[in-house]
PDB file of C-alpha atoms in Angstrom:
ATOM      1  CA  UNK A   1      81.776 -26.236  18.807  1.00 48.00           C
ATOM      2  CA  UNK A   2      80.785 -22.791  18.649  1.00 50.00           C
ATOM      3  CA  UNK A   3      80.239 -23.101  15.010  1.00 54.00           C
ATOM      4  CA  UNK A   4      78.127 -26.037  15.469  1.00 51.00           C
ATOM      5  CA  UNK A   5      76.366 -24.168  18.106  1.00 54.00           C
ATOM      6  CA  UNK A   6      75.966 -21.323  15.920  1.00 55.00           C
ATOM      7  CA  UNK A   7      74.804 -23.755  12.906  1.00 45.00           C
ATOM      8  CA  UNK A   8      72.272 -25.362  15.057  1.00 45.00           C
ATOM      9  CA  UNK A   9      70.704 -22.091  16.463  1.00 52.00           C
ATOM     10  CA  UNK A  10      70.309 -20.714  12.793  1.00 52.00           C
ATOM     11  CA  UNK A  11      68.897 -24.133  11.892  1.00 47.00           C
ATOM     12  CA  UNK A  12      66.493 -23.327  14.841  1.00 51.00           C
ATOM     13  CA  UNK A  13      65.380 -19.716  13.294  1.00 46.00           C
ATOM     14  CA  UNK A  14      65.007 -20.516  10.270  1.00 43.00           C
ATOM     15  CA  UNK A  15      62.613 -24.043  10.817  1.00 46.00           C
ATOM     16  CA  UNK A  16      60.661 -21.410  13.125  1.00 45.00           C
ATOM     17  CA  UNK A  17      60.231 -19.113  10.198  1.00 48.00           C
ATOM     18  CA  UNK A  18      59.577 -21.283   7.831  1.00 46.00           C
ATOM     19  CA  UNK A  19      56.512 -22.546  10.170  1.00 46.00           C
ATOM     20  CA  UNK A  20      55.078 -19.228  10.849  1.00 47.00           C
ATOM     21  CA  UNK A  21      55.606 -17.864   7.439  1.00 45.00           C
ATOM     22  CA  UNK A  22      54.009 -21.629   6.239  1.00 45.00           C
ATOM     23  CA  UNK A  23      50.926 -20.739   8.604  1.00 46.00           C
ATOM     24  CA  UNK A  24      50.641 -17.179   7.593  1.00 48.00           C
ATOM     25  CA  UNK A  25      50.757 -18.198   4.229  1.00 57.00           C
ATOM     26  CA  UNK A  26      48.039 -20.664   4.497  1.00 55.00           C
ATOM     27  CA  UNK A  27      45.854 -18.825   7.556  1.00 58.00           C
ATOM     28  CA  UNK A  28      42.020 -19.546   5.893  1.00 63.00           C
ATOM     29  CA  UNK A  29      39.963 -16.097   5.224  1.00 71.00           C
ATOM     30  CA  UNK A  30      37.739 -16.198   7.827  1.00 73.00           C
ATOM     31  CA  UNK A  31      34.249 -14.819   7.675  1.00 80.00           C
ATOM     32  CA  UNK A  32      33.520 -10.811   8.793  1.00 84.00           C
ATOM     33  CA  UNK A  33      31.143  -8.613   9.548  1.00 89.00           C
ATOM     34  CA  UNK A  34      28.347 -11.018  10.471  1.00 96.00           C
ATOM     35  CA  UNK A  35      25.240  -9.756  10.778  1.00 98.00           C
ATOM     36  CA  UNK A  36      21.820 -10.590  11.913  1.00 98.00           C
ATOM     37  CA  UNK A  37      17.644 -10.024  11.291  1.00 98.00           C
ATOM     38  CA  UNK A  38      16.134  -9.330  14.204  1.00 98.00           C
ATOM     39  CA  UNK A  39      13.213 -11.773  12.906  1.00 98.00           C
ATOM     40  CA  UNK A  40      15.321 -14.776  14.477  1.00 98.00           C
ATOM     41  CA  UNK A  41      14.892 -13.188  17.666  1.00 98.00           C
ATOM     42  CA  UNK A  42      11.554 -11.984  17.419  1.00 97.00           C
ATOM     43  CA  UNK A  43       9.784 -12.798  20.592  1.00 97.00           C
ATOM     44  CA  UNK A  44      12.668 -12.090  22.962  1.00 98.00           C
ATOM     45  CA  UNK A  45      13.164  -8.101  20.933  1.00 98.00           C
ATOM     46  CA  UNK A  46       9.536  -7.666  21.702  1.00 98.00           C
ATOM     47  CA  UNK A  47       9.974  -8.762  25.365  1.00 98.00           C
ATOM     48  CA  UNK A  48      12.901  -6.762  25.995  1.00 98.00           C
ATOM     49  CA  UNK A  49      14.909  -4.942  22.897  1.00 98.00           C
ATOM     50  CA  UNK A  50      17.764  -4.045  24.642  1.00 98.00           C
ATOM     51  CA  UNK A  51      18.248  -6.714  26.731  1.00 98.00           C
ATOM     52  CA  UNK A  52      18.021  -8.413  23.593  1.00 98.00           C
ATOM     53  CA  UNK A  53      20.368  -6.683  21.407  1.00 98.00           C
ATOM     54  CA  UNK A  54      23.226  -7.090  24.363  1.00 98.00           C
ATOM     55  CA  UNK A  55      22.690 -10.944  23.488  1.00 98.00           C
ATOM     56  CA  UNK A  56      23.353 -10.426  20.111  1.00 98.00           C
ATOM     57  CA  UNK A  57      25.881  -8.296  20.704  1.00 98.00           C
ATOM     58  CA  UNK A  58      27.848 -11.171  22.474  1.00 98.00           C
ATOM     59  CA  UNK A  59      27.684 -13.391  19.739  1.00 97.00           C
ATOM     60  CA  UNK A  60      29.869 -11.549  17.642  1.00 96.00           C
ATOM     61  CA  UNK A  61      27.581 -10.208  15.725  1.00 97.00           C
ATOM     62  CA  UNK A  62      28.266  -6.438  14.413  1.00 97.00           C
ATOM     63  CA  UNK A  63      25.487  -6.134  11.907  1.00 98.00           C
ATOM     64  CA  UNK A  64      21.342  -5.606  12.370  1.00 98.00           C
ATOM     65  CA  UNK A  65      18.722  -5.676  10.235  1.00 98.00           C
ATOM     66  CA  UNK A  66      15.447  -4.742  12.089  1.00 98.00           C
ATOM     67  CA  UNK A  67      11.749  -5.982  11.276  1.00 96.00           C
ATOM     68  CA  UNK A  68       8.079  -3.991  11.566  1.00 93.00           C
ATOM     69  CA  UNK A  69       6.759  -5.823  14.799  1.00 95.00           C
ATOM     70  CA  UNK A  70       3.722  -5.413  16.557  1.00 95.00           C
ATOM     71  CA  UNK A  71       5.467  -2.383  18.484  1.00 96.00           C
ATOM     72  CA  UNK A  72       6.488  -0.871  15.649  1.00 95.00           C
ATOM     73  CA  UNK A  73      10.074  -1.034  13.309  1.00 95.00           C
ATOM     74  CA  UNK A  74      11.848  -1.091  16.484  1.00 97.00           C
ATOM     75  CA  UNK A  75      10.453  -2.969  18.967  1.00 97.00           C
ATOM     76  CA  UNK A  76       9.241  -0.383  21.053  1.00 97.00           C
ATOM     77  CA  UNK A  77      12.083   1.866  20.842  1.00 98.00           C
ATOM     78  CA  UNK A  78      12.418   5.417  19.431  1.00 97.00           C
ATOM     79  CA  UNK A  79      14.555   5.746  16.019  1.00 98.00           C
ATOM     80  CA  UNK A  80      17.018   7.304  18.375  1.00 98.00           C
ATOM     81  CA  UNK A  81      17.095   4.701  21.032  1.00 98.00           C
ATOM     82  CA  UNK A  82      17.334   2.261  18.374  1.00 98.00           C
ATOM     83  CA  UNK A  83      20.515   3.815  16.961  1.00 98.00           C
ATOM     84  CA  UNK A  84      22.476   4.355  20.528  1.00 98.00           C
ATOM     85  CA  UNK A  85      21.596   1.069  22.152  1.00 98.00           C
ATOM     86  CA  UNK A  86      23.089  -0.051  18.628  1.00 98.00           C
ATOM     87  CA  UNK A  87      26.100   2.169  19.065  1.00 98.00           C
ATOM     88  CA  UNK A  88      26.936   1.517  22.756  1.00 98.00           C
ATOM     89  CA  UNK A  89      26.964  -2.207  22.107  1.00 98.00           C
ATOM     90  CA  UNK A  90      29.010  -1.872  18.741  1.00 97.00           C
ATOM     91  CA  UNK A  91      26.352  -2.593  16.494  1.00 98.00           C
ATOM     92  CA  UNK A  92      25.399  -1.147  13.504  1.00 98.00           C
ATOM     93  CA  UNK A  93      21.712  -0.291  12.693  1.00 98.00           C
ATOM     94  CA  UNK A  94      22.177  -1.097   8.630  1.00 98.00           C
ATOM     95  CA  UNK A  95      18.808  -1.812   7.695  1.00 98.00           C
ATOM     96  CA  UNK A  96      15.688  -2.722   8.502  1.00 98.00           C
ATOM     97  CA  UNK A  97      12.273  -4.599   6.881  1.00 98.00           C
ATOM     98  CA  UNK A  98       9.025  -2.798   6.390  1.00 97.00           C
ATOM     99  CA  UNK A  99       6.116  -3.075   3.744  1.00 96.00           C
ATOM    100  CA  UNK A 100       4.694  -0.444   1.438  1.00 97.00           C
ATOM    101  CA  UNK A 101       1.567   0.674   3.223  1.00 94.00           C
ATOM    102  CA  UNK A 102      -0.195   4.001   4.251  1.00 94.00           C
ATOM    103  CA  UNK A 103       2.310   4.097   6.902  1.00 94.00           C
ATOM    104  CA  UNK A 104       4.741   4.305   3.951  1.00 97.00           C
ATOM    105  CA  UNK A 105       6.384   7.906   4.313  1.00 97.00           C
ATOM    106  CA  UNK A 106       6.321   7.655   8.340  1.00 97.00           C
ATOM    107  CA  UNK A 107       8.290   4.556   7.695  1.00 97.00           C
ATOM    108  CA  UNK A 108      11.059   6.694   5.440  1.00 98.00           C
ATOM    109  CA  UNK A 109      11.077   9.343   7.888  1.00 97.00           C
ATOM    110  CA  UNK A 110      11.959   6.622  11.102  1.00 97.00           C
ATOM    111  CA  UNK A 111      14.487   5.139   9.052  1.00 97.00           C
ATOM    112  CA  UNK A 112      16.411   8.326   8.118  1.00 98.00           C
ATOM    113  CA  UNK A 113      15.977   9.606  11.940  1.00 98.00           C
ATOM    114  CA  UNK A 114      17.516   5.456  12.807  1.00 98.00           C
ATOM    115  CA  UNK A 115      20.815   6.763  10.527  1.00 97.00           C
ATOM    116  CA  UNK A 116      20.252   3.154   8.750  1.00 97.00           C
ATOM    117  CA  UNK A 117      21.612   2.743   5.068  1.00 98.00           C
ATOM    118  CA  UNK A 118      19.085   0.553   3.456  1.00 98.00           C
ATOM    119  CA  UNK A 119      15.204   0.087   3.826  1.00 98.00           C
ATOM    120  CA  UNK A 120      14.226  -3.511   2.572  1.00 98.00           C
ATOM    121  CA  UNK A 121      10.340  -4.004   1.266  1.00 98.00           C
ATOM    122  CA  UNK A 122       9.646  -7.825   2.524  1.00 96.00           C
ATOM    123  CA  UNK A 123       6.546  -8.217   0.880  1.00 95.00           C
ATOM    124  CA  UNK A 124       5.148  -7.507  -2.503  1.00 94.00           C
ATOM    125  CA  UNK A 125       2.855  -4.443  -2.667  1.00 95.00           C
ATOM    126  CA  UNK A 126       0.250  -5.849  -4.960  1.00 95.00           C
ATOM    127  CA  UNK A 127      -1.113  -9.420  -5.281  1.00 93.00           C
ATOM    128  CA  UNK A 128      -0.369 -11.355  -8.722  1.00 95.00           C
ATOM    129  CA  UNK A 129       1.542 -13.828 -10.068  1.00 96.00           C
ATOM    130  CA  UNK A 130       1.386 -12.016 -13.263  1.00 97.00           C
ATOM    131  CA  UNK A 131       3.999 -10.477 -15.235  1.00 97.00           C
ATOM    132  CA  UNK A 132       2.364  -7.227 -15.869  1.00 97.00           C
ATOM    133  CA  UNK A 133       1.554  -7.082 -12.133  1.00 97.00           C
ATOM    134  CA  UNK A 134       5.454  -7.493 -11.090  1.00 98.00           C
ATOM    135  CA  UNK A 135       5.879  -5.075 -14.037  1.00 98.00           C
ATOM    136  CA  UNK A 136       3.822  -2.456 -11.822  1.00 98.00           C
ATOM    137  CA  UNK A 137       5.502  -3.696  -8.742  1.00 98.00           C
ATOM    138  CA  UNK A 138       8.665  -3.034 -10.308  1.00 98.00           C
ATOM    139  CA  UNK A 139       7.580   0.620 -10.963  1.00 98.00           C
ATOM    140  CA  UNK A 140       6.314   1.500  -7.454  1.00 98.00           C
ATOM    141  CA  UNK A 141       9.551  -0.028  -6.425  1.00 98.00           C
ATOM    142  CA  UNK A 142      11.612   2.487  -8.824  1.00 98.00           C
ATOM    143  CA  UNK A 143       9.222   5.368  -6.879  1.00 98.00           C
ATOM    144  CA  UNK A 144       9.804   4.043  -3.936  1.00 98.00           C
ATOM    145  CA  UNK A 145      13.703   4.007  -4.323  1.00 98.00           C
ATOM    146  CA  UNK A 146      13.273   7.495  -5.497  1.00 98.00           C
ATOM    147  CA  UNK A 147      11.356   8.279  -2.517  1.00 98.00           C
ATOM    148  CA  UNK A 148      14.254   7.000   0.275  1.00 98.00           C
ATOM    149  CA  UNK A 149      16.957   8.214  -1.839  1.00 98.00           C
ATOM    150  CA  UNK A 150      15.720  12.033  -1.398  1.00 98.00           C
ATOM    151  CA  UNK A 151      15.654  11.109   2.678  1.00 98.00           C
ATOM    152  CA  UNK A 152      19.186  10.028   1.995  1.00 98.00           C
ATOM    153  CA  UNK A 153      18.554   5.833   2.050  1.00 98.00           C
ATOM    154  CA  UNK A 154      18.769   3.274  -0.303  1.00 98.00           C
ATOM    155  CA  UNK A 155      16.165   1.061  -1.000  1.00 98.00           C
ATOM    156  CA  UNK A 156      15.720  -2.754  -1.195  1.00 98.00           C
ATOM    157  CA  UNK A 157      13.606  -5.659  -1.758  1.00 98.00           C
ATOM    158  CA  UNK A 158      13.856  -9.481  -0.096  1.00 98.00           C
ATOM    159  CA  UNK A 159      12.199 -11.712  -1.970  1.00 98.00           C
ATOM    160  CA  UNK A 160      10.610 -15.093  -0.716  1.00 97.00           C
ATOM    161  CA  UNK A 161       9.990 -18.152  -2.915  1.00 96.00           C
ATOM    162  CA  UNK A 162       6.521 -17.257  -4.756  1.00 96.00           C
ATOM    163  CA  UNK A 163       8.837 -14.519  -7.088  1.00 97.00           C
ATOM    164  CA  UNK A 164      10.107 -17.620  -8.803  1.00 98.00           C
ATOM    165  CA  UNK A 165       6.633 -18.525  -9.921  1.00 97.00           C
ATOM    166  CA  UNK A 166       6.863 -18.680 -13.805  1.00 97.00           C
ATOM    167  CA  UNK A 167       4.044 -16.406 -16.366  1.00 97.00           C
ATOM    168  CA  UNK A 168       4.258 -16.794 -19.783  1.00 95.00           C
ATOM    169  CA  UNK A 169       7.644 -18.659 -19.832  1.00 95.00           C
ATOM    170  CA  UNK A 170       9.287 -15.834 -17.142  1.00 96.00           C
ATOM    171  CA  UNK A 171      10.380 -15.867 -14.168  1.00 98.00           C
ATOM    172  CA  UNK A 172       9.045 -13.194 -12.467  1.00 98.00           C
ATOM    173  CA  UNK A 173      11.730 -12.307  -9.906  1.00 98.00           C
ATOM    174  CA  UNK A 174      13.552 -11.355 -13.497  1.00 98.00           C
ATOM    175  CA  UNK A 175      10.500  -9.206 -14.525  1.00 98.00           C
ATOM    176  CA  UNK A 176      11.855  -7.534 -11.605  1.00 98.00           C
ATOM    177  CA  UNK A 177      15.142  -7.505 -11.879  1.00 98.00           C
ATOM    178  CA  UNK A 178      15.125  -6.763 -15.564  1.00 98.00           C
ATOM    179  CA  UNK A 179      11.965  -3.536 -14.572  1.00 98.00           C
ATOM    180  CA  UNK A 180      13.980  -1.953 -11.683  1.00 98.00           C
ATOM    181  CA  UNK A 181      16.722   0.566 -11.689  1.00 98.00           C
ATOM    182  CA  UNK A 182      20.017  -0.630 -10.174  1.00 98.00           C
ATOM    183  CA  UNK A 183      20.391   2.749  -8.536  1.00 98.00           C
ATOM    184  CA  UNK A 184      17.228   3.427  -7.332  1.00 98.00           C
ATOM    185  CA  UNK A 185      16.552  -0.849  -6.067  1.00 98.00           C
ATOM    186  CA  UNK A 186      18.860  -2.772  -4.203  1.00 98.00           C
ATOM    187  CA  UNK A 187      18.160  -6.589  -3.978  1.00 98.00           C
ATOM    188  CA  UNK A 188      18.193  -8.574  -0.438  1.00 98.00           C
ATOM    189  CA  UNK A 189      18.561 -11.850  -2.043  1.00 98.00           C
ATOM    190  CA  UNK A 190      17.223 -14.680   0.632  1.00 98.00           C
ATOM    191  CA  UNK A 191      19.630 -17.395  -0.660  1.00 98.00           C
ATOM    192  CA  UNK A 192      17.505 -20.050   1.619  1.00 97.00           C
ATOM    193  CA  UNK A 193      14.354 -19.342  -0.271  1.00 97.00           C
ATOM    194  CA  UNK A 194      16.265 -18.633  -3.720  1.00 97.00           C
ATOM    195  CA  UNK A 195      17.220 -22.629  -3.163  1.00 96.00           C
ATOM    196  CA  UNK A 196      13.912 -23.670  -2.195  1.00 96.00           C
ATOM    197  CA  UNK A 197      12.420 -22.639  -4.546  1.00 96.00           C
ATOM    198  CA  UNK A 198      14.432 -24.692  -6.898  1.00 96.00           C
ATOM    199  CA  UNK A 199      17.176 -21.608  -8.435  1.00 97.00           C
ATOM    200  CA  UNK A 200      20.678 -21.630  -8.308  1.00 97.00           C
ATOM    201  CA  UNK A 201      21.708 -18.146  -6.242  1.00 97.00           C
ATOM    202  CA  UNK A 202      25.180 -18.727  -8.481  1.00 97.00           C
ATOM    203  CA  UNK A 203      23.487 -18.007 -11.732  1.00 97.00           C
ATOM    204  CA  UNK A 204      21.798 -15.117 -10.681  1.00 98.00           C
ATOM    205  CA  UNK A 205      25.411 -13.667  -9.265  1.00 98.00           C
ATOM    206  CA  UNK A 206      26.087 -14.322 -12.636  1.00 97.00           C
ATOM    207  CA  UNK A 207      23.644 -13.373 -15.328  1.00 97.00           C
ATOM    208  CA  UNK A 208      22.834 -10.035 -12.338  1.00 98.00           C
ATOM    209  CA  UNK A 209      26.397  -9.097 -11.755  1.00 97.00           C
ATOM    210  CA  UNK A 210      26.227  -6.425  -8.888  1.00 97.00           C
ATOM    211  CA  UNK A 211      22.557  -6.932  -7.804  1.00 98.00           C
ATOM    212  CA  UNK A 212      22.567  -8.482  -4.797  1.00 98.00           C
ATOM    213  CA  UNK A 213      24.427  -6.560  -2.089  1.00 98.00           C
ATOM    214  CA  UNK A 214      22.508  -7.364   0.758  1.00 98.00           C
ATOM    215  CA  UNK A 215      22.195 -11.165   1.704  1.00 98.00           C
ATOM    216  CA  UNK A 216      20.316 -13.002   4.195  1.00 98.00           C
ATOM    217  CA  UNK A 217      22.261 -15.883   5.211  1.00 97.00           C
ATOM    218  CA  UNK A 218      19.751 -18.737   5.910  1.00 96.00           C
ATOM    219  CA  UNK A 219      20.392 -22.481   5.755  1.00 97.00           C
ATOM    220  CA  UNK A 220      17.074 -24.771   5.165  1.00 95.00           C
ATOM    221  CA  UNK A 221      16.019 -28.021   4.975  1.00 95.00           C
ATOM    222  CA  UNK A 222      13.034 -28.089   2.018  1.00 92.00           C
ATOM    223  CA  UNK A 223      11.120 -24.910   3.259  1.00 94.00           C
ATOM    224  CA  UNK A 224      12.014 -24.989   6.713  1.00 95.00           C
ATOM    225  CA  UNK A 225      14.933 -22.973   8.214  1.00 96.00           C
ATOM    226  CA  UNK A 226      17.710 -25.174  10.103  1.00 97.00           C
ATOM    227  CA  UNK A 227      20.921 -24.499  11.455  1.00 98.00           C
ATOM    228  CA  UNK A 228      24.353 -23.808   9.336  1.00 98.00           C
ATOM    229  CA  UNK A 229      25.506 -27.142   7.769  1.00 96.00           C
ATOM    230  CA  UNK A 230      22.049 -29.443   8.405  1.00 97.00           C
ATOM    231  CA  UNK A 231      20.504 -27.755   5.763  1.00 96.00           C
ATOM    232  CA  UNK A 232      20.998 -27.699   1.149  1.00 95.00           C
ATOM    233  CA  UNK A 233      22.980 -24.238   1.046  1.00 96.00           C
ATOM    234  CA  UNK A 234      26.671 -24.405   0.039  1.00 96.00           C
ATOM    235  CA  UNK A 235      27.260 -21.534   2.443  1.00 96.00           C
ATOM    236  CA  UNK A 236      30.726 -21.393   1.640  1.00 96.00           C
ATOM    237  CA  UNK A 237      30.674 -21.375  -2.094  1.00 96.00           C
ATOM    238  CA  UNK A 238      28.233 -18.859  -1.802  1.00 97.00           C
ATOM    239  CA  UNK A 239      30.304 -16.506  -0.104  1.00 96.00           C
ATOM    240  CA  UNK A 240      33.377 -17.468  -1.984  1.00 96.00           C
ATOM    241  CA  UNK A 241      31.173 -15.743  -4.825  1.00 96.00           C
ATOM    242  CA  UNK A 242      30.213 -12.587  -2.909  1.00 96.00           C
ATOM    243  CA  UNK A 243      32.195 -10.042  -4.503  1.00 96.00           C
ATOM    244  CA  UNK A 244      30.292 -11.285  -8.222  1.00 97.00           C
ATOM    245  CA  UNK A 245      26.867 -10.941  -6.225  1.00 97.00           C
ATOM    246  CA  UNK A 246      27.938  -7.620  -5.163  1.00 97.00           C
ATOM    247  CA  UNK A 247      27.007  -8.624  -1.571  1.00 98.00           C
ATOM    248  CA  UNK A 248      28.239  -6.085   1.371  1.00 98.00           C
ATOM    249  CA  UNK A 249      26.381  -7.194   4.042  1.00 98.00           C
ATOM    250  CA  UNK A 250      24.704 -10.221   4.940  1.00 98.00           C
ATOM    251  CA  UNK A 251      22.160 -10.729   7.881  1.00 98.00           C
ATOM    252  CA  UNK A 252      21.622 -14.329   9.286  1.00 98.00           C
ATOM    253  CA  UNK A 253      17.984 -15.060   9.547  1.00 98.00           C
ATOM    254  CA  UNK A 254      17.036 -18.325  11.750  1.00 97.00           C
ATOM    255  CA  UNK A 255      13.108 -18.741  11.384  1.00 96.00           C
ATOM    256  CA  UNK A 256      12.478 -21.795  13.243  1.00 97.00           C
ATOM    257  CA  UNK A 257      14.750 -23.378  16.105  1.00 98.00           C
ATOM    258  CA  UNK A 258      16.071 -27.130  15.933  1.00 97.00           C
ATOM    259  CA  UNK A 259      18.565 -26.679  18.483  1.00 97.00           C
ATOM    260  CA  UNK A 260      15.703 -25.289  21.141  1.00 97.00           C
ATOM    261  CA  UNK A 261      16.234 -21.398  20.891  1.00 98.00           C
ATOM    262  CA  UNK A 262      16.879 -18.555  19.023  1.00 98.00           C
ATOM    263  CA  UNK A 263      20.629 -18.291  20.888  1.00 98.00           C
ATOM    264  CA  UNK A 264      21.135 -22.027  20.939  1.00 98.00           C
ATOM    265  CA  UNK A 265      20.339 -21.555  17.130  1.00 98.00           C
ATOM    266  CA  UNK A 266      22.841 -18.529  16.461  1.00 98.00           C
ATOM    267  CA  UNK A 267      25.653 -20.295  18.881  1.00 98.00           C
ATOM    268  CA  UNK A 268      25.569 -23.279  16.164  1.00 98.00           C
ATOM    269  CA  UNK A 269      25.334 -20.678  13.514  1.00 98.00           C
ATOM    270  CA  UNK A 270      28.533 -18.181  14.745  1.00 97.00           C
ATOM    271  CA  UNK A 271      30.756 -21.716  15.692  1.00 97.00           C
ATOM    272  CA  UNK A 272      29.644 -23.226  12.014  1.00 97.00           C
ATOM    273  CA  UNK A 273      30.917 -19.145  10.367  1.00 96.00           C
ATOM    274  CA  UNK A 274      33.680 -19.346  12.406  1.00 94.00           C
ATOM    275  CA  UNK A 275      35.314 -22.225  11.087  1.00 94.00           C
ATOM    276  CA  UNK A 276      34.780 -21.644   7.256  1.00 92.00           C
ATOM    277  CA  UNK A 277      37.801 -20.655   4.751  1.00 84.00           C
ATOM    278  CA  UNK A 278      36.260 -18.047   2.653  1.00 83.00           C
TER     279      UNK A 278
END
């Protein structure tokens, strides 16, 4: 009996192990380091930043990516107050979205005092769907990442749809891609608007190994934004393919709200991130 006994309760150990070594073995990669554009909450960060940014914080989310608002880059707050409400809530302050303006050198200067990494350029700094016009956007943006780089930040562009407008048989997002210096410009790619606009995100990661290494993370339905998983983007193919895109951070950016709100947006957003196997 006792050897039966002892037979049985090894039996026992090792179908346990075998389970939890099965289920560790098998555990999906679940997605990190989520981040978000303060764009998706837009209204309420104008209202009341840090109110705001305890919201977010609750979510889950551990990345930010400011915005220029009508109270400035952020929202009302100093640089400083920007970076400890951050801090205090266990949020990192990694970026933020600005245009090249006369404000220009301020706008280094608020970033560098923020301690953010990257300063994204949301809009192009000269009108013209021309390839010799993105050919001199592509050199102010090779100035301008020399100008953040000497205040310590790297520089970035997020492109839209219109960059995939065609001139003489280019594309010109590739005029800039091909025009800018990899150390100097960092590309934001909006995969949302990449797909609207008809391009395959994939074979950019591809033909523009390393390029991309900020994301923003934005499901949509034709050219309007919807929640994770009612939308065209293969979200989790995508980020199956991050390390070829080069991609260190992304930023979820909800533009318009189908579920009611910018939180009852994001809750459908974190759940829908939460169950992927990456």
């Amino acid at each position: 009996m006792k050897n039966r006994r002892d037979f049985l309760k090894n039996m026992g150990a090792l179908t346990v192990g075998s389970v939890l070594l099965s289920s560790y073995k098998y555990a999906p990669k679940r997605v990190k380091d989520a981040g978000i554009q303060l764009y998706t909450f837009r209204q309420e960060m104008l209202a009341d930043p840090k109110g705001t940014l305890k919201i977010i914080a609750d979510l889950g989310i551990k990345q930010v990516e400011s915005a220029a608002s009508a109270k400035g880059l952020f929202y009302g707050l100093t640089p400083t107050e920007m970076k400890q409400t951050c801090r205090d809530l266990g949020l990192t302050l990694r970026s933020a979205h600005c245009g090249i303006d006369a404000n220009w050198q301020k706008t280094i200067d608020q970033a560098a005092e923020s301690g953010q990494e990257y300063l994204v350029c949301s809009t192009i700094p000269y009108a013209g769907a021309t390839q010799s016009n993105y050919q001199r956007i592509a050199d102010r943006f090779n100035t301008a990442g020399e100008e953040c780089r000497k205040a310590g930040i790297k520089f970035g562009y997020h492109n839209h749809d219109y960059e995939f407008k065609e001139d003489g048989g280019l594309v010109l997002y590739d005029v800039l891609l091909v025009n800018t210096d990899p150390e100097l410009v960092y590309m934001e790619m909006d995969l949302g608007w990449v797909v609207a606009a008809g391009k395959d995100p994939l074979k950019y990661f591809k033909d523009y190994e390393g390029r991309f290494p900020l994301w923003h993370l934005k499901d949509m339905k034709g050219k309007n934004s919807v929640e994770f998983g009612k939308g065209t983007l293969d979200i989790t193919g995508l980020l199956k393919q991050s390390k070829e895109a080069g991609m260190k951070y992304f930023f979820i950016e909800q533009e318009e709200y189908p579920a009611g709100s910018p939180l009852a947006s994001m809750k459908i957003n974190m759940e829908y991130l939460n169950k992927l196997d990456v």
